[in-house]
């Protein structure tokens, strides 16, 4: 798994690249697109939790007693940025069934591309949790930066941003906005077009997940 830097991880496993190529195609329909977002979220969650600490537990197998490992009590919150981030929640919950889910609602202004937050609901103990922000697209970075600032204001220390496709501009904006956040992405694309869409990208992720226009 290549680390582009100590704070940016590119998950370029062959299965990830294969699934992402299908998602990028304009000919892929809503049902398959939604399934692929869920699957890639699971793969990405797997990599983003690679450093979770383990502790020993005693286990009695059908053969003998042994010592095994389990996750050492790290509490997690999954924070989807609405709407498109919702598409990644089920995959993440398959991986971490005990995670809490907070929601951050925001939409991008079509002209200025600035994020407009309209909703926030977090678990009560959010400051004690590792927060995994999920959103398929990191374009200008405005939405992600706003989300990270909202979580820092709640006292969250460990924030990880999980996206499927990132533009270099968005990565730079996020890294510049916060000294500690880490980014996980399945692709780093060429850049943004004049409408601040990722090129080549996959179009509007929210519309493709939910079948809207
Ligand atoms: C998309 C996407 C991100 C944001 C990325 O959401 O899901 O949240 O744009 O762009 P940025 O990096 O320039 O902020 P959008 O606002 O289109 O809403 P949606 O999820 O409802 O489609
Ligand atoms: N939001 C999307 O859904 N796609 C982009 O390419 C940029 C922002």
PDB file of C-alpha atoms and ligand atoms in Angstrom:
ATOM      1  CA  UNK A   1       0.000   0.000   0.000  1.00  0.00           C
ATOM      2  CA  UNK A   2       1.854   3.147  -1.102  1.00  0.00           C
ATOM      3  CA  UNK A   3       2.038   6.151   1.187  1.00  0.00           C
ATOM      4  CA  UNK A   4       2.158   9.277  -0.952  1.00  0.00           C
ATOM      5  CA  UNK A   5       3.308  11.038   2.213  1.00  0.00           C
ATOM      6  CA  UNK A   6       3.086  10.317   5.921  1.00  0.00           C
ATOM      7  CA  UNK A   7      -0.427  11.816   5.924  1.00  0.00           C
ATOM      8  CA  UNK A   8      -1.748  10.622   2.547  1.00  0.00           C
ATOM      9  CA  UNK A   9      -2.322   6.949   1.740  1.00  0.00           C
ATOM     10  CA  UNK A  10      -3.194   5.854  -1.781  1.00  0.00           C
ATOM     11  CA  UNK A  11      -4.973   2.493  -1.782  1.00  0.00           C
ATOM     12  CA  UNK A  12      -4.127   1.153  -5.219  1.00  0.00           C
ATOM     13  CA  UNK A  13      -4.794  -2.566  -4.688  1.00  0.00           C
ATOM     14  CA  UNK A  14      -5.713  -4.229  -8.020  1.00  0.00           C
ATOM     15  CA  UNK A  15      -9.251  -4.986  -6.796  1.00  0.00           C
ATOM     16  CA  UNK A  16      -9.710  -1.350  -5.844  1.00  0.00           C
ATOM     17  CA  UNK A  17      -8.482  -0.094  -9.217  1.00  0.00           C
ATOM     18  CA  UNK A  18     -10.755  -2.577 -11.015  1.00  0.00           C
ATOM     19  CA  UNK A  19     -13.854  -1.543  -9.078  1.00  0.00           C
ATOM     20  CA  UNK A  20     -13.064   2.144  -9.406  1.00  0.00           C
ATOM     21  CA  UNK A  21     -12.764   1.812 -13.189  1.00  0.00           C
ATOM     22  CA  UNK A  22     -16.310   0.403 -13.308  1.00  0.00           C
ATOM     23  CA  UNK A  23     -17.548   3.272 -11.141  1.00  0.00           C
ATOM     24  CA  UNK A  24     -15.937   5.856 -13.378  1.00  0.00           C
ATOM     25  CA  UNK A  25     -17.783   4.618 -16.466  1.00  0.00           C
ATOM     26  CA  UNK A  26     -20.721   6.774 -17.472  1.00  0.00           C
ATOM     27  CA  UNK A  27     -22.458   3.535 -18.506  1.00  0.00           C
ATOM     28  CA  UNK A  28     -22.532   2.128 -14.944  1.00  0.00           C
ATOM     29  CA  UNK A  29     -26.031   2.401 -13.463  1.00  0.00           C
ATOM     30  CA  UNK A  30     -27.192   3.466 -10.010  1.00  0.00           C
ATOM     31  CA  UNK A  31     -27.532  -0.027  -8.528  1.00  0.00           C
ATOM     32  CA  UNK A  32     -24.010  -1.134  -9.438  1.00  0.00           C
ATOM     33  CA  UNK A  33     -22.504   2.256  -8.581  1.00  0.00           C
ATOM     34  CA  UNK A  34     -24.044   2.141  -5.111  1.00  0.00           C
ATOM     35  CA  UNK A  35     -22.794  -1.430  -4.538  1.00  0.00           C
ATOM     36  CA  UNK A  36     -19.284  -0.438  -5.579  1.00  0.00           C
ATOM     37  CA  UNK A  37     -19.224   2.572  -3.243  1.00  0.00           C
ATOM     38  CA  UNK A  38     -20.133   0.232  -0.380  1.00  0.00           C
ATOM     39  CA  UNK A  39     -17.454  -2.303  -1.354  1.00  0.00           C
ATOM     40  CA  UNK A  40     -14.709   0.294  -1.764  1.00  0.00           C
ATOM     41  CA  UNK A  41     -15.613   1.848   1.587  1.00  0.00           C
ATOM     42  CA  UNK A  42     -15.031  -1.540   3.209  1.00  0.00           C
ATOM     43  CA  UNK A  43     -11.631  -1.931   1.543  1.00  0.00           C
ATOM     44  CA  UNK A  44     -10.681   1.602   2.485  1.00  0.00           C
ATOM     45  CA  UNK A  45     -11.837   1.180   6.073  1.00  0.00           C
ATOM     46  CA  UNK A  46      -9.624  -1.892   6.273  1.00  0.00           C
ATOM     47  CA  UNK A  47      -6.550   0.182   5.407  1.00  0.00           C
ATOM     48  CA  UNK A  48      -7.534   3.180   7.506  1.00  0.00           C
ATOM     49  CA  UNK A  49      -7.735   1.000  10.641  1.00  0.00           C
ATOM     50  CA  UNK A  50      -4.452  -0.846  10.013  1.00  0.00           C
ATOM     51  CA  UNK A  51      -2.722   0.849  12.985  1.00  0.00           C
ATOM     52  CA  UNK A  52      -5.447   0.077  15.561  1.00  0.00           C
ATOM     53  CA  UNK A  53      -3.719  -1.419  18.619  1.00  0.00           C
ATOM     54  CA  UNK A  54      -4.326  -5.024  19.668  1.00  0.00           C
ATOM     55  CA  UNK A  55      -4.435  -6.743  23.044  1.00  0.00           C
ATOM     56  CA  UNK A  56      -4.138 -10.401  24.049  1.00  0.00           C
ATOM     57  CA  UNK A  57      -7.205 -12.495  24.871  1.00  0.00           C
ATOM     58  CA  UNK A  58      -7.459 -16.104  26.001  1.00  0.00           C
ATOM     59  CA  UNK A  59      -9.390 -18.311  23.563  1.00  0.00           C
ATOM     60  CA  UNK A  60     -10.357 -21.949  23.919  1.00  0.00           C
ATOM     61  CA  UNK A  61     -10.369 -23.570  20.482  1.00  0.00           C
ATOM     62  CA  UNK A  62     -11.880 -27.048  19.950  1.00  0.00           C
ATOM     63  CA  UNK A  63      -8.298 -28.297  20.285  1.00  0.00           C
ATOM     64  CA  UNK A  64      -6.674 -26.349  23.129  1.00  0.00           C
ATOM     65  CA  UNK A  65      -6.401 -23.035  24.965  1.00  0.00           C
ATOM     66  CA  UNK A  66      -4.466 -20.313  23.182  1.00  0.00           C
ATOM     67  CA  UNK A  67      -3.811 -16.585  23.214  1.00  0.00           C
ATOM     68  CA  UNK A  68      -5.268 -14.492  20.381  1.00  0.00           C
ATOM     69  CA  UNK A  69      -5.531 -10.792  19.565  1.00  0.00           C
ATOM     70  CA  UNK A  70      -8.451  -8.388  19.629  1.00  0.00           C
ATOM     71  CA  UNK A  71      -8.813  -4.665  18.982  1.00  0.00           C
ATOM     72  CA  UNK A  72      -7.872  -2.864  22.207  1.00  0.00           C
ATOM     73  CA  UNK A  73     -10.992  -0.873  22.891  1.00  0.00           C
ATOM     74  CA  UNK A  74     -10.621   1.958  20.393  1.00  0.00           C
ATOM     75  CA  UNK A  75     -14.015   3.630  20.005  1.00  0.00           C
ATOM     76  CA  UNK A  76     -14.887   4.750  16.494  1.00  0.00           C
ATOM     77  CA  UNK A  77     -17.342   7.177  14.923  1.00  0.00           C
ATOM     78  CA  UNK A  78     -18.114   7.172  11.227  1.00  0.00           C
ATOM     79  CA  UNK A  79     -19.008  10.644   9.978  1.00  0.00           C
ATOM     80  CA  UNK A  80     -20.588  10.724   6.504  1.00  0.00           C
ATOM     81  CA  UNK A  81     -20.781  14.080   4.739  1.00  0.00           C
ATOM     82  CA  UNK A  82     -24.315  14.187   3.299  1.00  0.00           C
ATOM     83  CA  UNK A  83     -25.413  13.136   0.876  1.00  0.00           C
ATOM     84  CA  UNK A  84     -22.789  11.148  -0.967  1.00  0.00           C
ATOM     85  CA  UNK A  85     -20.960  10.053   2.185  1.00  0.00           C
ATOM     86  CA  UNK A  86     -24.037   8.035   3.156  1.00  0.00           C
ATOM     87  CA  UNK A  87     -23.131   5.599   0.397  1.00  0.00           C
ATOM     88  CA  UNK A  88     -19.988   4.604   2.298  1.00  0.00           C
ATOM     89  CA  UNK A  89     -21.613   4.021   5.697  1.00  0.00           C
ATOM     90  CA  UNK A  90     -22.872   0.448   5.206  1.00  0.00           C
ATOM     91  CA  UNK A  91     -19.464  -0.778   4.039  1.00  0.00           C
ATOM     92  CA  UNK A  92     -17.790   0.859   7.014  1.00  0.00           C
ATOM     93  CA  UNK A  93     -20.336  -0.634   9.437  1.00  0.00           C
ATOM     94  CA  UNK A  94     -19.731  -4.106   8.010  1.00  0.00           C
ATOM     95  CA  UNK A  95     -16.111  -3.642   9.036  1.00  0.00           C
ATOM     96  CA  UNK A  96     -16.748  -1.893  12.389  1.00  0.00           C
ATOM     97  CA  UNK A  97     -20.250  -2.942  13.510  1.00  0.00           C
ATOM     98  CA  UNK A  98     -19.962  -1.251  16.910  1.00  0.00           C
ATOM     99  CA  UNK A  99     -19.101   2.179  15.472  1.00  0.00           C
ATOM    100  CA  UNK A 100     -21.383   5.134  16.136  1.00  0.00           C
ATOM    101  CA  UNK A 101     -22.492   7.232  13.164  1.00  0.00           C
ATOM    102  CA  UNK A 102     -22.572  11.033  13.205  1.00  0.00           C
ATOM    103  CA  UNK A 103     -23.909  13.074  10.309  1.00  0.00           C
ATOM    104  CA  UNK A 104     -22.713  16.294   8.727  1.00  0.00           C
ATOM    105  CA  UNK A 105     -25.028  17.862   6.174  1.00  0.00           C
ATOM    106  CA  UNK A 106     -23.562  20.260   3.638  1.00  0.00           C
ATOM    107  CA  UNK A 107     -23.905  21.065  -0.030  1.00  0.00           C
ATOM    108  CA  UNK A 108     -21.585  22.862  -2.445  1.00  0.00           C
ATOM    109  CA  UNK A 109     -22.737  26.136  -3.923  1.00  0.00           C
ATOM    110  CA  UNK A 110     -22.861  25.569  -7.690  1.00  0.00           C
ATOM    111  CA  UNK A 111     -21.316  28.953  -8.458  1.00  0.00           C
ATOM    112  CA  UNK A 112     -18.802  29.620  -5.666  1.00  0.00           C
ATOM    113  CA  UNK A 113     -18.165  25.909  -4.866  1.00  0.00           C
ATOM    114  CA  UNK A 114     -18.160  26.893  -1.182  1.00  0.00           C
ATOM    115  CA  UNK A 115     -19.689  24.361   1.261  1.00  0.00           C
ATOM    116  CA  UNK A 116     -22.932  25.290   3.012  1.00  0.00           C
ATOM    117  CA  UNK A 117     -23.372  23.317   6.249  1.00  0.00           C
ATOM    118  CA  UNK A 118     -27.011  22.684   7.170  1.00  0.00           C
ATOM    119  CA  UNK A 119     -26.969  19.817   9.701  1.00  0.00           C
ATOM    120  CA  UNK A 120     -24.711  18.252  12.327  1.00  0.00           C
ATOM    121  CA  UNK A 121     -25.475  15.422  14.759  1.00  0.00           C
ATOM    122  CA  UNK A 122     -22.687  13.630  16.625  1.00  0.00           C
ATOM    123  CA  UNK A 123     -22.429  10.926  19.313  1.00  0.00           C
ATOM    124  CA  UNK A 124     -22.275  12.440  22.824  1.00  0.00           C
ATOM    125  CA  UNK A 125     -18.743  11.134  23.451  1.00  0.00           C
ATOM    126  CA  UNK A 126     -17.394  12.141  20.040  1.00  0.00           C
ATOM    127  CA  UNK A 127     -14.257  13.662  21.612  1.00  0.00           C
ATOM    128  CA  UNK A 128     -13.305  10.178  22.882  1.00  0.00           C
ATOM    129  CA  UNK A 129     -13.616   8.541  19.466  1.00  0.00           C
ATOM    130  CA  UNK A 130     -11.478   8.058  16.388  1.00  0.00           C
ATOM    131  CA  UNK A 131     -13.497   9.832  13.705  1.00  0.00           C
ATOM    132  CA  UNK A 132     -13.540   8.439  10.189  1.00  0.00           C
ATOM    133  CA  UNK A 133     -15.025  11.075   7.882  1.00  0.00           C
ATOM    134  CA  UNK A 134     -16.406   9.430   4.739  1.00  0.00           C
ATOM    135  CA  UNK A 135     -17.197  11.146   1.442  1.00  0.00           C
ATOM    136  CA  UNK A 136     -16.535   9.657  -2.012  1.00  0.00           C
ATOM    137  CA  UNK A 137     -15.198  12.914  -3.500  1.00  0.00           C
ATOM    138  CA  UNK A 138     -12.468  15.345  -2.416  1.00  0.00           C
ATOM    139  CA  UNK A 139     -12.563  18.143  -5.001  1.00  0.00           C
ATOM    140  CA  UNK A 140     -11.660  21.685  -3.833  1.00  0.00           C
ATOM    141  CA  UNK A 141     -11.485  20.339  -0.285  1.00  0.00           C
ATOM    142  CA  UNK A 142     -13.954  22.901   1.026  1.00  0.00           C
ATOM    143  CA  UNK A 143     -16.440  20.343   2.360  1.00  0.00           C
ATOM    144  CA  UNK A 144     -13.778  18.189   4.000  1.00  0.00           C
ATOM    145  CA  UNK A 145     -12.050  21.190   5.605  1.00  0.00           C
ATOM    146  CA  UNK A 146     -15.386  22.333   7.050  1.00  0.00           C
ATOM    147  CA  UNK A 147     -16.063  18.816   8.373  1.00  0.00           C
ATOM    148  CA  UNK A 148     -12.624  18.538   9.977  1.00  0.00           C
ATOM    149  CA  UNK A 149     -13.028  21.956  11.642  1.00  0.00           C
ATOM    150  CA  UNK A 150     -16.437  20.928  13.015  1.00  0.00           C
ATOM    151  CA  UNK A 151     -14.921  17.822  14.599  1.00  0.00           C
ATOM    152  CA  UNK A 152     -11.919  19.712  15.999  1.00  0.00           C
ATOM    153  CA  UNK A 153     -14.393  22.171  17.588  1.00  0.00           C
ATOM    154  CA  UNK A 154     -15.953  19.152  19.343  1.00  0.00           C
ATOM    155  CA  UNK A 155     -12.524  18.195  20.725  1.00  0.00           C
ATOM    156  CA  UNK A 156     -11.852  15.225  18.431  1.00  0.00           C
ATOM    157  CA  UNK A 157      -8.149  14.344  18.334  1.00  0.00           C
ATOM    158  CA  UNK A 158      -7.840  11.489  15.807  1.00  0.00           C
ATOM    159  CA  UNK A 159      -9.504  12.390  12.495  1.00  0.00           C
ATOM    160  CA  UNK A 160      -9.092  10.361   9.314  1.00  0.00           C
ATOM    161  CA  UNK A 161     -10.643  11.386   5.987  1.00  0.00           C
ATOM    162  CA  UNK A 162     -11.669   8.524   3.705  1.00  0.00           C
ATOM    163  CA  UNK A 163     -12.479   9.426   0.091  1.00  0.00           C
ATOM    164  CA  UNK A 164     -12.625   7.371  -3.077  1.00  0.00           C
ATOM    165  CA  UNK A 165     -11.373   9.961  -5.598  1.00  0.00           C
ATOM    166  CA  UNK A 166      -9.259  12.991  -4.711  1.00  0.00           C
ATOM    167  CA  UNK A 167      -8.028  15.995  -6.676  1.00  0.00           C
ATOM    168  CA  UNK A 168      -4.541  17.258  -5.800  1.00  0.00           C
ATOM    169  CA  UNK A 169      -6.108  20.648  -4.974  1.00  0.00           C
ATOM    170  CA  UNK A 170      -8.353  19.060  -2.355  1.00  0.00           C
ATOM    171  CA  UNK A 171      -5.521  17.084  -0.786  1.00  0.00           C
ATOM    172  CA  UNK A 172      -3.418  20.258  -0.495  1.00  0.00           C
ATOM    173  CA  UNK A 173      -6.295  22.223   1.012  1.00  0.00           C
ATOM    174  CA  UNK A 174      -7.010  19.584   3.646  1.00  0.00           C
ATOM    175  CA  UNK A 175      -3.366  19.115   4.620  1.00  0.00           C
ATOM    176  CA  UNK A 176      -2.890  22.889   4.866  1.00  0.00           C
ATOM    177  CA  UNK A 177      -5.998  23.321   7.015  1.00  0.00           C
ATOM    178  CA  UNK A 178      -5.075  20.865   9.767  1.00  0.00           C
ATOM    179  CA  UNK A 179      -1.707  19.639  11.056  1.00  0.00           C
ATOM    180  CA  UNK A 180      -2.756  16.100  11.963  1.00  0.00           C
ATOM    181  CA  UNK A 181      -5.596  14.800   9.778  1.00  0.00           C
ATOM    182  CA  UNK A 182      -4.741  11.816   7.594  1.00  0.00           C
ATOM    183  CA  UNK A 183      -6.219  11.170   4.158  1.00  0.00           C
ATOM    184  CA  UNK A 184      -6.991   7.798   2.575  1.00  0.00           C
ATOM    185  CA  UNK A 185      -7.961   7.697  -1.092  1.00  0.00           C
ATOM    186  CA  UNK A 186      -8.346   5.105  -3.837  1.00  0.00           C
ATOM    187  CA  UNK A 187      -7.217   7.519  -6.571  1.00  0.00           C
ATOM    188  CA  UNK A 188      -5.508  10.865  -7.026  1.00  0.00           C
ATOM    189  CA  UNK A 189      -6.820  12.363 -10.249  1.00  0.00           C
ATOM    190  CA  UNK A 190      -5.454  15.050 -12.574  1.00  0.00           C
ATOM    191  CA  UNK A 191      -7.281  18.074 -11.162  1.00  0.00           C
ATOM    192  CA  UNK A 192     -10.470  20.096 -11.337  1.00  0.00           C
ATOM    193  CA  UNK A 193     -12.392  21.533 -14.290  1.00  0.00           C
ATOM    194  CA  UNK A 194     -13.945  25.026 -14.406  1.00  0.00           C
ATOM    195  CA  UNK A 195     -17.011  23.746 -12.529  1.00  0.00           C
ATOM    196  CA  UNK A 196     -14.741  22.299  -9.797  1.00  0.00           C
ATOM    197  CA  UNK A 197     -15.537  18.719 -10.809  1.00  0.00           C
ATOM    198  CA  UNK A 198     -12.742  16.180 -10.560  1.00  0.00           C
ATOM    199  CA  UNK A 199     -11.105  15.227 -13.898  1.00  0.00           C
ATOM    200  CA  UNK A 200     -11.417  12.451 -14.996  1.00  0.00           C
ATOM    201  CA  UNK A 201     -13.392  11.745 -11.812  1.00  0.00           C
ATOM    202  CA  UNK A 202     -16.694   9.935 -11.896  1.00  0.00           C
ATOM    203  CA  UNK A 203     -19.182  12.795 -12.090  1.00  0.00           C
ATOM    204  CA  UNK A 204     -21.497  13.775  -9.258  1.00  0.00           C
ATOM    205  CA  UNK A 205     -21.171  10.990  -6.701  1.00  0.00           C
ATOM    206  CA  UNK A 206     -24.354  11.898  -4.812  1.00  0.00           C
ATOM    207  CA  UNK A 207     -26.454  11.898  -7.964  1.00  0.00           C
ATOM    208  CA  UNK A 208     -24.972   8.592  -9.098  1.00  0.00           C
ATOM    209  CA  UNK A 209     -25.555   6.915  -5.700  1.00  0.00           C
ATOM    210  CA  UNK A 210     -29.117   8.127  -5.335  1.00  0.00           C
ATOM    211  CA  UNK A 211     -30.187   8.272  -8.992  1.00  0.00           C
ATOM    212  CA  UNK A 212     -30.921  12.010  -9.002  1.00  0.00           C
ATOM    213  CA  UNK A 213     -29.828  14.790 -11.350  1.00  0.00           C
TER     214      UNK A 213
HETATM  215  C1  LIG B   1     -19.932  16.606  -3.209  1.00  0.00           C
HETATM  216  C2  LIG B   1     -19.093  15.534  -2.577  1.00  0.00           C
HETATM  217  C3  LIG B   1     -18.363  16.283  -1.509  1.00  0.00           C
HETATM  218  C4  LIG B   1     -18.131  17.620  -2.140  1.00  0.00           C
HETATM  219  C5  LIG B   1     -16.724  17.679  -2.647  1.00  0.00           C
HETATM  220  O1  LIG B   1     -21.071  16.845  -2.473  1.00  0.00           O
HETATM  221  O2  LIG B   1     -19.851  14.453  -2.097  1.00  0.00           O
HETATM  222  O3  LIG B   1     -19.100  16.430  -0.301  1.00  0.00           O
HETATM  223  O4  LIG B   1     -19.047  17.726  -3.237  1.00  0.00           O
HETATM  224  O5  LIG B   1     -16.452  18.930  -3.181  1.00  0.00           O
HETATM  225  P1  LIG B   1     -15.426  19.931  -2.482  1.00  0.00           P
HETATM  226  O6  LIG B   1     -14.205  19.137  -2.135  1.00  0.00           O
HETATM  227  O7  LIG B   1     -15.170  20.940  -3.569  1.00  0.00           O
HETATM  228  O8  LIG B   1     -16.089  20.521  -1.289  1.00  0.00           O
HETATM  229  P2  LIG B   1     -22.205  17.866  -2.935  1.00  0.00           P
HETATM  230  O9  LIG B   1     -22.016  19.156  -2.238  1.00  0.00           O
HETATM  231  O10 LIG B   1     -22.294  17.903  -4.432  1.00  0.00           O
HETATM  232  O11 LIG B   1     -23.503  17.237  -2.325  1.00  0.00           O
HETATM  233  P3  LIG B   1     -24.180  15.803  -2.510  1.00  0.00           P
HETATM  234  O12 LIG B   1     -23.365  14.860  -1.684  1.00  0.00           O
HETATM  235  O13 LIG B   1     -25.539  16.009  -2.001  1.00  0.00           O
HETATM  236  O14 LIG B   1     -24.154  15.440  -3.988  1.00  0.00           O
HETATM  237  N1  LIG B   2     -18.523  16.482  -6.101  1.00  0.00           N
HETATM  238  C1  LIG B   2     -18.744  15.378  -6.867  1.00  0.00           C
HETATM  239  O1  LIG B   2     -19.676  14.618  -6.589  1.00  0.00           O
HETATM  240  N2  LIG B   2     -17.950  15.170  -7.910  1.00  0.00           N
HETATM  241  C2  LIG B   2     -16.916  15.980  -8.241  1.00  0.00           C
HETATM  242  O2  LIG B   2     -16.208  15.705  -9.227  1.00  0.00           O
HETATM  243  C3  LIG B   2     -16.707  17.113  -7.442  1.00  0.00           C
HETATM  244  C4  LIG B   2     -17.509  17.331  -6.366  1.00  0.00           C
END
